[in-house]
């Protein structure tokens, strides 16, 4: 069973009936900078589970929190340190936007994330931690309970995660009234109305102002310690389904603590969990892959929506996904998609064709489109050959005219191929056709093979399969090792040792040109 169906079924069996009220599926992201593609895995898993639940007739709502109330704890490398240092330690909603036109830092990076989520075809209800939960006082009751029973929170932290807090520690950070920072403050002495605080901590380069005072922790002036905050958000909103990356899901990990807090402090049945594996970029996790080509937006730019969805949902939640824009992941992702499409066209009904259906944007799922598509690798090759017309070559390979839909998809794929070739594509996919055979010390065997191949090409138009078969024969006729033959051909036409399938690429190049080059190189 496809993973999303398996989870949909488990939720149906395990989550108690809500008496007609829709189930609440929730996820969140702290907007501490440009969002890494890893966070899109959560977005997509929750989004797909929500879609599958709806298919099963289970009413549900998917809410996504743009967390603007965590502290700004480090300055990403792409921002000006001189500008942002003074804001370190403030809640994100009080940090200025890096670009004009956005109310604050969180809004700016949130807008970018929302664009990517939209492209992937997910449509959660968005809300903000500060503006929609804390500031209007929705968290106040949970804050009161957590402060009244702070000793229990300390006990849970110690028992579940082994983290020991001193007797005065309270599970809240308040925003300093003088400098607006929250990472710099230490709260103590809850009297039922206010907490005392001092602004005197300076972690990670933050500068405290030294202010002391008492402040009410309600109405957005204080934020719960995050594992308590997590449980409180479930309580306040009535969350039924919420997964998290597997790094949070270990015994004694943050999820475990939040579960205990939810049960013991707030008397809540904890949400159905979906622990999921990482989305890696070039084999690296979110924390260590901050380079170019690792943000949600950058990865989304590599694929049309349905292939982007495949990248996000294709692997079971127990498996890692790894995309490396500067390797062969991009053509392979398109190939995976095309393989699924082929199974659908063949009429197979299995987990693979189910996956293909779920890759389509929700508006396209009623009638699953399965246009024939030219393989991405071939598209990427042809768009680099100035004298080839993509649509003509595609029709030749398909063996029949392209439909309007197929023409559109071909043009779209060509745009993605051009984009990839000019951004991340590795050398092995970049080709420059040589007007003259490259200056290479061709062996006698290579020259023999070139002449025989020139004779064959001169006789008639040849298909890729025909050229391929002829190359196979030449191994014996010209007494040449396959590797020697192919290196010679790639050198002659592309001035390099490797390239696309030789039979195919020789068949798409203009015949006279191929013959002339082979004769010259074979001289
Ligand atoms: Zn301060």
XYZ file of C-alpha atoms and ligand atoms in Angstrom:
524
model
C 0.000 0.000 0.000
C 1.314 3.451 -0.856
C 2.544 5.206 2.300
C -0.024 7.995 2.278
C -2.842 5.457 1.952
C -1.342 3.375 4.745
C -1.255 6.434 7.018
C -4.715 7.531 5.958
C -6.025 4.111 6.947
C -4.168 4.158 10.283
C -5.571 7.593 11.090
C -9.066 6.407 10.237
C -8.654 3.447 12.587
C -6.876 5.169 15.441
C -7.974 8.778 15.687
C -11.212 8.968 17.655
C -14.236 10.361 15.918
C -14.590 14.108 16.299
C -18.385 14.028 15.984
C -18.512 15.653 12.605
C -15.906 18.324 13.299
C -13.111 18.170 10.749
C -9.828 16.586 11.827
C -7.026 19.079 12.207
C -3.751 18.307 10.444
C -0.985 20.718 11.406
C 2.614 21.521 10.572
C 4.824 24.545 11.177
C 8.059 26.186 10.193
C 10.106 28.760 12.056
C 11.007 31.468 9.583
C 14.586 31.971 10.659
C 15.795 32.462 7.098
C 15.503 31.042 3.622
C 13.616 27.781 4.020
C 15.587 24.624 3.241
C 14.008 22.014 0.956
C 14.008 19.639 3.946
C 11.082 21.555 5.434
C 9.035 20.888 2.306
C 8.963 17.206 3.148
C 6.797 17.954 6.182
C 4.632 20.323 4.168
C 4.063 17.661 1.520
C 3.512 14.737 3.892
C 0.874 16.630 5.854
C -0.633 18.001 2.654
C -0.875 14.595 1.041
C -2.265 12.946 4.149
C -4.899 15.669 4.224
C -5.767 14.965 0.562
C -5.928 11.214 1.146
C -8.160 11.675 4.213
C -10.523 13.773 2.128
C -10.577 11.021 -0.502
C -11.563 8.581 2.223
C -14.451 10.848 3.140
C -12.831 12.131 6.326
C -13.371 15.845 6.697
C -10.189 17.603 7.663
C -8.398 20.933 7.726
C -4.705 21.416 7.049
C -3.284 24.346 8.994
C 0.271 25.525 8.531
C 1.943 27.793 11.026
C 4.381 30.435 9.858
C 6.258 30.732 13.110
C 7.188 34.372 13.621
C 7.609 34.177 17.395
C 10.807 32.196 17.777
C 13.940 34.237 18.423
C 16.239 35.367 15.646
C 19.189 33.278 16.793
C 21.710 33.473 13.968
C 22.373 35.577 10.888
C 22.300 33.554 7.687
C 25.407 33.935 5.543
C 23.544 35.669 2.711
C 22.497 38.597 4.932
C 24.528 41.610 5.975
C 25.864 40.946 9.438
C 26.345 44.649 10.119
C 22.648 45.281 9.531
C 21.254 42.326 11.449
C 23.536 41.948 14.471
C 21.548 44.408 16.572
C 18.423 42.302 16.032
C 19.879 39.019 17.296
C 17.724 37.610 20.062
C 14.516 39.448 19.091
C 11.386 37.548 18.115
C 11.311 37.122 14.334
C 8.284 39.360 13.883
C 10.331 42.261 15.306
C 13.283 41.732 12.956
C 13.163 43.872 9.800
C 12.600 42.304 6.389
C 15.768 41.958 4.296
C 13.861 43.524 1.376
C 11.320 46.316 1.332
C 7.674 45.420 0.918
C 7.305 43.006 3.833
C 6.199 43.793 7.361
C 9.063 41.875 8.939
C 11.674 39.159 8.543
C 9.254 36.282 9.071
C 6.814 37.689 6.515
C 9.553 37.963 3.935
C 10.779 34.375 4.227
C 7.228 33.141 4.783
C 6.130 34.617 1.463
C 8.893 32.717 -0.331
C 7.884 29.468 1.371
C 4.212 29.988 0.538
C 5.084 30.412 -3.136
C 6.903 27.074 -3.129
C 4.053 25.338 -1.296
C 1.645 26.734 -3.863
C 3.740 25.424 -6.731
C 3.676 21.966 -5.146
C -0.120 22.153 -5.180
C -0.701 22.226 -1.436
C -3.099 24.721 -0.039
C -3.008 24.828 3.766
C -4.703 27.473 5.886
C -1.851 29.677 7.043
C -1.615 31.378 10.396
C 1.107 33.062 12.419
C 2.317 32.096 15.862
C 2.547 35.628 17.201
C -0.152 37.477 15.337
C -2.782 34.731 15.436
C -2.078 32.728 18.604
C -0.022 34.597 21.185
C -0.948 38.238 20.636
C -4.729 37.690 20.721
C -4.331 35.783 23.989
C -5.242 32.319 22.686
C -2.205 30.807 24.419
C -2.814 32.586 27.738
C -4.605 29.735 29.471
C -1.869 27.266 28.532
C 0.751 29.780 29.679
C -0.989 30.115 33.024
C -1.109 26.341 33.508
C 2.548 25.926 32.534
C 3.617 28.642 35.000
C 1.358 27.447 37.817
C 2.755 23.965 37.372
C 6.318 24.867 36.404
C 7.728 22.303 38.820
C 5.906 19.565 36.894
C 7.376 20.852 33.632
C 10.844 20.683 35.199
C 10.138 17.158 36.412
C 8.964 16.024 32.937
C 12.041 17.550 31.316
C 14.271 15.751 33.775
C 12.486 12.399 33.584
C 11.896 12.276 29.843
C 14.922 14.006 28.387
C 17.359 14.180 31.287
C 17.481 17.957 31.089
C 17.858 19.528 34.523
C 16.600 23.075 35.135
C 17.167 24.956 38.351
C 14.319 25.575 40.810
C 13.727 29.130 39.626
C 13.461 28.240 35.930
C 10.140 28.950 34.283
C 9.029 27.518 30.923
C 8.650 30.955 29.337
C 10.771 33.583 27.613
C 9.544 37.116 27.896
C 10.317 39.935 25.520
C 12.428 42.615 27.216
C 10.426 45.832 27.468
C 13.530 47.878 26.923
C 15.445 46.185 24.076
C 12.731 43.902 22.600
C 14.922 40.819 22.801
C 13.749 37.490 24.147
C 16.873 35.328 24.013
C 18.527 37.643 26.510
C 15.920 37.389 29.248
C 15.578 35.063 32.189
C 12.152 34.792 33.815
C 11.474 33.790 37.428
C 9.077 34.287 40.321
C 5.637 33.817 38.806
C 3.139 35.483 41.141
C -0.019 34.592 39.256
C -0.028 37.873 37.325
C 3.520 38.663 36.324
C 6.968 37.177 36.154
C 10.189 38.874 37.172
C 12.852 39.045 34.508
C 16.377 40.202 33.951
C 17.814 40.956 30.523
C 21.306 39.646 31.149
C 21.998 36.547 29.034
C 24.102 36.883 25.906
C 24.005 33.576 23.991
C 25.226 33.373 20.393
C 26.353 36.955 20.052
C 23.224 38.593 21.465
C 23.738 41.698 23.552
C 21.514 42.024 26.639
C 20.551 45.504 27.809
C 20.632 44.796 31.546
C 17.035 45.783 32.148
C 15.101 44.150 34.990
C 11.421 44.298 35.856
C 8.186 42.424 36.091
C 5.927 41.762 33.152
C 2.736 39.929 32.390
C 3.582 36.886 30.244
C 0.219 37.067 28.465
C -0.983 38.542 25.192
C 2.236 37.989 23.278
C 4.662 39.378 25.869
C 5.997 35.895 26.593
C 6.470 32.711 24.623
C 6.412 29.227 26.094
C 9.581 27.142 26.106
C 9.349 25.355 22.782
C 8.549 21.781 23.835
C 5.771 23.163 26.060
C 4.796 25.601 23.310
C 4.376 22.631 20.961
C 2.037 20.827 23.363
C 0.152 24.055 24.058
C -0.424 24.645 20.358
C -1.942 21.159 20.025
C -4.168 21.901 22.999
C -5.303 25.337 21.900
C -6.071 24.273 18.334
C -7.199 20.687 18.917
C -4.617 19.145 16.621
C -5.387 15.551 15.570
C -2.556 14.756 13.189
C 0.963 16.160 13.279
C 4.191 14.490 12.228
C 7.762 15.639 12.596
C 11.192 14.800 11.283
C 12.604 11.666 12.817
C 15.306 13.695 14.584
C 12.533 15.002 16.867
C 11.002 11.581 17.343
C 13.650 9.730 19.341
C 12.995 8.517 22.870
C 13.615 11.480 25.148
C 13.514 13.802 22.139
C 11.429 16.917 21.761
C 8.343 15.067 20.571
C 8.512 12.729 23.529
C 8.714 15.689 25.927
C 5.868 17.497 24.160
C 3.730 14.341 24.349
C 4.287 14.111 28.094
C 3.534 17.786 28.604
C 0.369 17.491 26.511
C -0.884 14.512 28.532
C 0.247 15.426 32.018
C -0.172 19.190 31.974
C -2.995 19.763 29.536
C -4.808 16.404 29.732
C -4.644 16.056 25.969
C -4.670 12.959 23.800
C -1.509 13.550 21.754
C -1.890 13.970 17.999
C -1.312 11.081 15.620
C 2.402 11.177 14.858
C 4.047 10.739 11.465
C 7.796 10.529 12.041
C 9.537 10.952 8.709
C 13.019 10.663 7.268
C 15.159 13.500 5.966
C 15.172 15.191 2.597
C 18.860 15.469 1.802
C 20.626 17.665 -0.690
C 23.664 15.969 -2.163
C 23.710 13.560 0.777
C 23.699 16.328 3.370
C 21.125 17.139 6.014
C 19.390 20.437 6.445
C 21.758 21.700 9.101
C 24.866 21.133 7.013
C 23.688 21.926 3.487
C 23.206 25.641 3.370
C 24.869 26.164 0.040
C 23.426 27.103 -3.306
C 20.756 24.759 -4.562
C 19.454 23.630 -1.192
C 16.602 26.013 -0.495
C 12.986 25.065 -1.072
C 12.709 27.674 -3.782
C 15.851 26.609 -5.600
C 14.792 22.961 -5.706
C 11.264 23.919 -6.762
C 12.688 25.829 -9.728
C 14.181 22.633 -11.137
C 10.917 20.818 -11.783
C 7.399 21.355 -13.093
C 4.804 20.967 -10.310
C 4.033 17.277 -10.826
C 7.711 16.269 -10.862
C 8.373 18.508 -7.857
C 5.584 16.669 -6.048
C 7.223 13.377 -6.958
C 10.475 14.583 -5.392
C 8.550 15.418 -2.230
C 6.206 12.453 -1.884
C 7.797 9.692 -3.963
C 9.723 8.017 -1.176
C 8.091 6.279 1.760
C 8.263 8.358 4.944
C 10.743 5.779 6.319
C 13.188 6.440 3.499
C 15.515 9.326 2.906
C 15.117 11.404 -0.208
C 18.233 12.836 -1.776
C 18.355 15.394 -4.550
C 21.608 16.830 -5.810
C 21.013 19.528 -8.411
C 24.649 19.382 -9.453
C 24.593 15.616 -10.011
C 22.271 13.467 -12.105
C 19.289 13.725 -9.715
C 17.395 16.085 -11.971
C 17.301 13.852 -15.086
C 16.690 10.848 -12.845
C 13.712 12.481 -11.180
C 12.178 13.213 -14.595
C 12.928 9.613 -15.668
C 11.227 8.271 -12.561
C 8.189 10.364 -13.390
C 8.170 9.146 -17.012
C 8.506 5.514 -15.891
C 5.429 5.963 -13.701
C 3.541 7.569 -16.588
C 4.412 4.616 -18.800
C 2.895 2.193 -16.303
C -0.260 4.283 -16.213
C -0.475 4.234 -20.017
C -0.012 0.450 -19.931
C -3.036 0.235 -17.657
C -1.214 -1.086 -14.603
C -2.878 -0.349 -11.262
C -0.423 -0.535 -8.372
C 1.424 1.632 -5.850
C 3.458 3.181 -8.652
C 0.468 4.295 -10.663
C -1.169 5.466 -7.427
C 1.918 7.578 -6.807
C 1.672 8.989 -10.320
C -1.927 10.017 -9.697
C -0.994 11.719 -6.431
C 1.825 13.599 -8.165
C -0.747 15.465 -10.202
C -1.958 18.781 -8.865
C -5.285 18.316 -7.074
C -7.142 20.097 -9.881
C -5.816 17.516 -12.384
C -6.585 14.409 -10.383
C -10.083 13.850 -11.717
C -8.651 13.061 -15.133
C -5.042 11.963 -14.825
C -2.991 13.351 -17.721
C -0.472 10.948 -19.276
C 1.025 12.745 -22.266
C 3.942 11.061 -24.024
C 7.115 12.949 -23.106
C 10.594 12.987 -24.517
C 13.107 11.929 -21.874
C 14.704 14.816 -20.022
C 18.236 13.711 -20.950
C 17.334 13.765 -24.633
C 15.648 17.138 -24.310
C 18.719 18.484 -22.512
C 20.945 17.201 -25.308
C 18.819 18.480 -28.186
C 18.429 21.989 -26.758
C 22.222 22.255 -26.853
C 22.410 21.356 -30.550
C 21.728 24.616 -32.375
C 20.711 23.018 -35.680
C 18.132 20.594 -34.225
C 14.442 21.411 -33.899
C 13.209 19.918 -30.649
C 9.632 19.219 -31.748
C 10.815 17.494 -34.956
C 13.195 15.246 -33.064
C 10.527 14.462 -30.480
C 8.090 13.406 -33.225
C 10.740 11.261 -34.838
C 11.411 9.502 -31.577
C 7.751 9.152 -30.677
C 6.996 7.905 -34.179
C 3.828 9.968 -34.548
C 2.770 13.621 -34.354
C 2.627 15.286 -30.952
C -0.706 16.337 -29.508
C -1.177 19.931 -28.354
C -0.720 18.802 -24.766
C 2.470 16.949 -25.677
C 3.844 19.990 -27.470
C 3.185 22.148 -24.431
C 4.823 19.684 -22.068
C 7.813 19.411 -24.419
C 8.283 23.168 -24.441
C 7.942 23.254 -20.673
C 10.469 20.469 -20.268
C 12.864 22.289 -22.605
C 12.651 25.350 -20.367
C 13.490 23.294 -17.289
C 16.342 21.633 -19.165
C 17.789 24.982 -20.278
C 17.483 26.346 -16.772
C 19.243 23.342 -15.280
C 21.978 23.402 -17.920
C 22.747 27.032 -17.174
C 22.655 26.640 -13.397
C 23.613 23.341 -11.757
C 24.101 20.716 -14.463
C 27.424 18.909 -14.181
C 29.918 18.810 -17.022
C 28.780 15.366 -18.161
C 25.487 16.840 -19.376
C 26.919 19.846 -21.183
C 27.722 19.329 -24.820
C 29.294 21.456 -27.512
C 28.991 19.932 -30.928
C 32.313 20.134 -32.812
C 32.101 21.594 -36.324
C 35.325 19.720 -37.083
C 36.343 16.440 -35.429
C 38.296 17.328 -32.332
C 42.059 17.219 -32.411
C 42.500 13.769 -30.925
C 45.006 10.998 -31.633
C 42.534 8.547 -33.162
C 43.769 4.948 -33.248
C 43.821 2.861 -36.401
C 40.931 0.795 -35.076
C 38.892 3.943 -34.456
C 39.641 5.190 -37.964
C 38.567 1.824 -39.452
C 35.325 1.956 -37.510
C 34.643 5.577 -38.525
C 34.965 4.728 -42.246
C 32.672 1.735 -41.988
C 30.159 3.783 -40.018
C 30.360 6.639 -42.553
C 29.505 4.155 -45.347
C 26.520 2.934 -43.357
C 25.242 6.430 -42.554
C 25.708 7.627 -46.134
C 23.486 4.895 -47.568
C 20.238 5.888 -45.911
C 18.515 7.720 -43.022
C 19.121 5.639 -39.943
C 17.182 5.355 -36.725
C 18.860 5.320 -33.329
C 18.331 1.554 -33.042
C 19.843 0.938 -36.461
C 22.958 2.950 -35.636
C 23.166 1.214 -32.293
C 23.014 -2.216 -33.951
C 25.652 -1.189 -36.501
C 27.992 0.028 -33.732
C 27.612 -3.371 -32.147
C 28.651 -5.101 -35.379
C 31.634 -2.803 -35.816
C 33.249 -4.200 -32.698
C 34.030 -7.355 -34.674
C 34.309 -5.882 -38.168
C 36.744 -3.168 -37.144
C 38.262 -5.244 -34.355
C 37.774 -2.548 -31.734
C 36.896 -2.611 -28.048
C 33.537 -0.969 -27.276
C 35.086 1.635 -24.952
C 37.642 2.572 -27.614
C 34.908 2.953 -30.214
C 32.693 5.133 -28.023
C 35.490 7.349 -26.750
C 36.517 7.915 -30.380
C 32.982 8.884 -31.400
C 32.444 11.225 -28.451
C 35.845 12.796 -29.082
C 35.087 13.324 -32.758
C 31.699 14.959 -32.213
C 31.813 16.417 -28.685
C 35.527 16.634 -27.844
C 35.070 14.566 -24.704
C 35.146 10.955 -23.561
C 31.473 10.391 -22.817
C 28.063 11.543 -23.944
C 24.477 10.511 -24.585
C 23.632 7.128 -26.135
C 25.839 7.089 -29.219
C 23.403 5.400 -31.599
C 20.711 7.848 -30.727
C 22.755 11.025 -30.898
C 24.359 10.105 -34.231
C 20.895 9.439 -35.637
C 19.541 12.867 -34.669
C 22.447 14.881 -36.069
C 22.221 15.916 -39.739
C 23.321 12.984 -41.885
C 25.737 14.828 -44.190
C 27.427 16.404 -41.183
C 27.885 13.034 -39.473
C 29.278 11.438 -42.610
C 31.676 14.336 -43.241
C 32.959 14.324 -39.650
C 33.431 10.549 -39.636
C 35.338 10.682 -42.921
C 37.583 13.469 -41.673
C 38.281 11.799 -38.347
C 38.847 8.468 -40.146
C 41.438 9.873 -42.496
Zn 16.780 44.029 27.237
